[in-house]
Every structure is written in structure tokens, then in C-alpha cells.
């Protein structure tokens, strides 16, 4: 059994935490326990740093040498280096060397320059560099006369004096300073020697313990394989197989003999008779198989490392003296690694585990990803859990702020590691590295955590996937302020939803879905629709909750919004819920196909039935998601043919899911549509898109036989209903534009276009004849007019109104031209719009003629063709100058309103030569108006028009001749009728 480790999650008993959805407190306790263990590990690491600092303390004798020889610089200590680094970085920041500070920080990645406490424990912070420099001149060192003195103290005298030093009384007269200094120095030197010997022995103990553990694993008798190392005074050092760090060929020598045996230069495993004898004894004490194994190893090694013996008569001492001039260092850490060559996979892993932590900091940041394969292989195969933990820690901290490509490389490595080691080690070794950096100050590191949770999801134990990992992602979604991080969290949540199998987590998933849909970032919402929602919908379908919980819940939320939004609808939330419903359409249609009576006929998991599929039976784009859910395009093509055949010939008999769609979903949706404010362009657009997607996905037969009849039943378009208040009421609601733009535009064959034209003509006729508001018709024209493909169709509808026998219908057609002009191409305006408006401008009914004025004004505002503008100007001039319109109060009001609306955006020449002079004339005429109500009405509209035009550039002549005189006339009216406007 694995032992609990402070650095991993082994010590957490996850079996206690059931996944019933009521264990949030227990999970939080587990997290806190883990954080406590990590804190304890940090304390241990700090203690180790203190130990290392003490170990690196410069001996007293060396300090004496530095003091006596000022030109020799004492080596910098780690603590001093970190303190100076902090002060230098602080100086650079204070003096605006920001780029240099960033580079300096990257080169010292193991130090946190934002926190002084990172330098060391209980270290007071010194003044800044500038203050230290200024204070340096204030220190005066008094010079003294000194002489050289030589003294000596016997060791036995010193030892005899040592026990009583502690009991010597303190006299007022100080002892001889030189003798006292010598005693203190001698004692400190002895302490230093003893300390170094102690650390050396501790290292040897650790080495022996690791060798014992290794030999136990290899089933070797420990006492027979490992012997006591030869004493340094011995002049022969046999070549031994040292198991402490794997199988190494140890070529270290004694203090005076670093290069082999003096009696035999052949470096073999049996160089000396004594060593051969001892090995024979060892082999005799081993089991037979182990003896054969070691013998073959020794034989092969001997053959591999045999060297020629020189035919010389030089003494060994002479050889040693010569070889002593070869400068080699086996005493340092690196020298120790270099002097031993690994001869097995295990020893290579151990060597890499020791060396990589020293290699990584010295590799350029931009090239550190090259180390990832080495780190991963070592972390996979290393036998020590603590070393593996350190290596994975290095992997996750390899680059301070990894970019997208570097993160991908690290994630690729994590997945490879997970596939190799299995779920237990992924949970125990990789997951803690993610948890440690969940609140890292750099978003790139938190991004790596979020992406790792998704990438590792398939390789984690299922109870961890649905508890700890889900909780981590939920915390990041709620707390992280970076959009990119939350986007990665949503994608990882989608992956988790594809692997989770605990039904108790369904409600938690739904709450996460609502949070994601309501996120302020468009990136996060887009990722929700792209990844999270389809994955959650697939799980919901498996649980049987799609049609019984998820979709009904979203519909209920929409209805609640509409009920509460009578005085102000929250359009953002409406969009949120409706877009979620739209994204669920592919999942709903896939469920309909999977539950269809004919599904058993299609062998989805085997061969496709012998049905000739000449082409994909539907437009591809709306069904791409459905194909992924079903399995393939080929399988979907077969099911669609069966689906269309069943609908056309047998209907919905025995088809429960489709019956739910027809009898429950569609009526509820149509009822909701009737409650929408038709003036809300955004709401109309959202619902139109939803119905368009629904009809395109479920197909033309379904649309014609199930959707259209339900709308037509509600709208009841017939001549008998012209005076019916019920019919009128529905025609003025958003049902009209949503049916026209969301259902009737799904298919664009000739009969479909004819149906749309006929519907719009009927609505225009019925609204006009019943004197109802035209908002629903206008909403239809605005939504359809945004697509140039429908401009010809809309002009056809309007021409039907132009030639209609009823003046009410002709008047409506004239007003609808105003909405269409802005989006229509100038060619269509010249060929279709202007001729129709000219026809209506000579209509027998004055109300029809007046209704054309806004459309003429819009043409002046948007069209650039000179000839077209002149035709419109002539028509407007006839309205203003023809005597028959002299007393037409409503005509003058409409013209003034139109001038105020289009004047600021119209061509300057038209404004200067036509609009402003005619406003002056209208103001003069209004001074003579005897009916106060009409006079005030005209004056009010003139006031609005002049306010809009006053923002335009007006030449001095125009200002003097027309603009100011017109304002004076207007002021005269306001003095008498509306004093509040006079100011």
C-alpha cells in the first residue's frame, strides 16, 4: 500500500466523500487539509534552506584570510545574494528601469521580488541602495598600529583547558588579548571541522539508506553486497559496484590516490586479490540465480573496461605523482555526478532526478519547453515519490508566463504522463500541481490549470472527476477575473460533463450552465454554446431530463421574464435563455430520431441499411451538430430519409418524443411569442432566429404539417375576421413578424415565396381596414429588409398596396416605403420605389398623398443620384407651392417633421436652397394663422426642425436672409402661445 505523502493527495480519504450532491462541506474540509499539508511542507523547505545556509557558512580560517588580504573577495552567501537582488530590483523599479527589472526578474525566477519575506525568515529589511550609499561615507574606521606575532599552543594543553573554559570567572582585568583570540579561533576551527564531518556522515547515512532500500527492492542480501568503504589511508581503492544511486562504476579514489590501483592499472571489478576474495565470499552467500546474475555482470563489465598495461618499470608512486597534475574534481556535487557513469535505466533516472533541478534554471526561458520530454520521462520512471513531486513541480513552473504554444506542449506532456502512470498517480501527483496554482498571480498559469483539468479528465478516477475537479473549476468560474481563464474553465467543464456519470451532480451542472450563460464576457458565452451546453445536453438526454426538465425550465424562465417585464423587459436575460434553447435544438432533434419507431430498422452500430443515399437530404449546416450526436453523416442521412417518409405517410403515430414537441413545446412557444412587445426589435429578431433554426432542423415536411397550421390557427387570416377584436389583437402582436421571418422564410422555393407574399399582403390589408396599429407589419419589414434577398419580394407586397382599391391600404403602402428605402439599392429605388411614390402622390385621397412625404424625405437623405433627387425635390415643391395645399394643415405638419428629420443629413445644397427657405415661408404663414391650436401645432414642429438644423453649417447670407427671420417669426408665435419656448 502507498504511504500518505505530504506533497500529494494520497493522505486524503476520498472514499468518505460520496457524490450525492450533499458533500460540499466535506470537500471543503479535504481542500483545507491539503492546504495545511502544503503549508507544513513549505515550513520544512524553509528549515532546509536555513540548514543549507548554515552549511554554506564560510569557516573562520577563510574569514581570517579575507580580512588579512582585502584584495581577496569573500564569496557571496545565498542569503546575501537574495537580499541584494531584492534591493537592486527595487532600485530599478524606483528609477523607471522597468524593462531591465523584468529581465532581472526572469533571470532570478526562484525569487519573489514583490515580497521581502521571500528573502529569508525574520530578516529585517535594510534601507534602499541609495540610502546605503549615502550612509557609507559616515563610517570612519580608526587605524591602529599592528605588529606580526607568532605563537603556538599544544593540542593537549588546549584540550585540557577546554573543559574549564566555561567556569573561568570574569575578572575586571582582561586577559591577554592574543592568547584569548587564539583559543577562540582554535575552538571555532574545531567546531567547523566537526560540523563538516557531521554533514559528511549524514550524507553517507542517506546514501546507505537509499542503497538499502534499492537492494531490498532487488531482493539482494544487503549485508553481503555492500561492504564498508576502505579507509582513506589505504593506497588501493578497488572498483566496486555501488548501489546507492543505481549501478555506478565508482572510480573515486582516496585522498592521495585518485587514479587507480598502484599494483595494477587494469580498472576491473576484481582488481585486487582481497577484493576478489571478498566478492567470491559474497557470491557464495547469495542465492544461485543472483550469483549467476552478478557473475555475468562482472564478467561483461570486466571485458568492457580492460586497459592495456604499460611495459614500463616506473614505480606506482611516480605514476601517482604524474597523474596528480591532471586537474580533476570529484568532491563537488557536479564532480560527483561526472565521476560516476550510470550503467542501468534506474541509475539514469536517479541521476536525472538529481541533475534536472540544477539544469532548468540555467536554460533560456524561450527554450525551456525542450526540457519537457526529459522531465516527464524522469517523473514517470523515478522510484522516489518526493523526487517525482519535485520534477512535476518544475514542469508546472517551467515557464513563468507560458504562451499558448508552450501551454499546449506542457498539456501534451501531462496527458502522456497520465496515460503512462494510470489514474492513481495522476490523482496523487499531477492534480496537486494544478491545485497549487489555482490562485496564481499570472493568468497564464491559471489558464494552464484550467486547461489541465479538462485534458486530464479522462485519466482521473471518476469520483475525483465529479467532486474535486468539478469543485476546482466551479471556484475558478466564479472567482477568476480573466476572461481567457474562464473561457478555458468552460471548455474543461464541457469535457467533464462528457465523462461524469453521477446523477446527483445534474443540478450542480445546471447551475454552472446558467452562470456561464450569464457571464459578461462574450468569449465565455460563446464557449458555453460551443462546448459546455452540447456536452451537458448529451448527459441530460441520457438521464431523460432534456424534455422533462432542461427545456421546460428554460421556457418557464422566459415566461417569468415576460410577466415581470411589463414595465421594462430584461432583454439580456431573454437572449441568454433563448440562445440556450436554440443551442439545444440539435440535441432535441437527435432525441426525436433516436426514439423514432423506425430506429430499430437502421443498424446504427453496424452496416447501413440498403437505402440508396444519392445526396444529403437536408441543408448541411443546421444538422452538423446532429450528425456528431448520432455518430456520422451517413447514419444521419439514413435516419432523415426514414424520418421524412414516416412524417409524410404515417404522421406522428407511436412517436412520443415528436408528439411532445408538437403538442406541448410548439403551443407553449407560440403562446410566449404572443406576449412579446412587438416594438422590441431585439426580441423579435431572437425569436425569429429560434424558429428558423427549429424549422430548418426538423425539416420542411414538419414545418408545413406541424408548425404552420398552429400559427395559422392562431392568426386566423380571413375576411370574416377583419372586424373581430380577437383576430385584430393577434395581428398586432409579435406573432406576425416571427411567423413571417422565422417560419415562412425557412425555405425559398417559389411556392414558399408566394406564401410569404400572400401572408404579408393579407396582414397589410386587414390591419389597414381595421384601423389597427401597423407595428407588427413594420417589424416584419424591418427584419426582412435587413436581407437584400427579400427586397424584391417586399416591393411586390407594397405594389399590391399601391394598386389596392381601398385608400386605407394605399395609405399604409405609402408609409411602409419609408422603412424600405434605407436598405434598398439605388437602382431599385429609381426603378420601383420612386415610380410607386409618384403614383401615390397623385392619389385622389389627400391622406394617401400626405403619407408619401416621409418616404420622399428619406430618399433625399439616402440617395446620391442627381436626377433622382431632382424628381423628389420637384414633387415636394409641388406640395408646398400648389394652391390646392395652401390650407392643408396636416400636410404642412408632415413636411416640417420630415425637414427636421432629414435636413441635417441631406445634401447641403438641398438643405440651403430648399429646406431652410421653405421653413422661413411656413413660419411667416403661421404668424397669420387665426386658429390658435393649429398655430401652436405648426410652431412646435418648426421649433423642433430649427433646433435640428441649427447644428448644421449655415452660410452668412443664408443666416441673415432666411434662418434668423424664420426664428423671429417663430418667436412671435411662442410669445403668444408658449412662453416657455420663447427663451
PDB file of C-alpha atoms in Angstrom, residues 109 218 301 445 478 480 503 882 892 925 979:
ATOM      1  CA  UNK A 109      12.845  33.195 -11.376  1.00  0.00           C
ATOM      2  CA  UNK A 218      16.067  -6.021  -5.912  1.00  0.00           C
ATOM      3  CA  UNK A 301      31.927  -5.295 -17.185  1.00  0.00           C
ATOM      4  CA  UNK A 445      -0.525  29.903 -15.064  1.00  0.00           C
ATOM      5  CA  UNK A 478     -16.963  32.154 -10.007  1.00  0.00           C
ATOM      6  CA  UNK A 480     -11.352  34.371 -11.705  1.00  0.00           C
ATOM      7  CA  UNK A 503     -26.791  11.814 -11.496  1.00  0.00           C
ATOM      8  CA  UNK A 882     -49.569  74.248 -55.213  1.00  0.00           C
ATOM      9  CA  UNK A 892     -47.654  71.197 -43.671  1.00  0.00           C
ATOM     10  CA  UNK A 925     -47.612  81.993 -42.967  1.00  0.00           C
ATOM     11  CA  UNK A 979     -43.812  81.438 -23.358  1.00  0.00           C
TER      12      UNK A 979
END
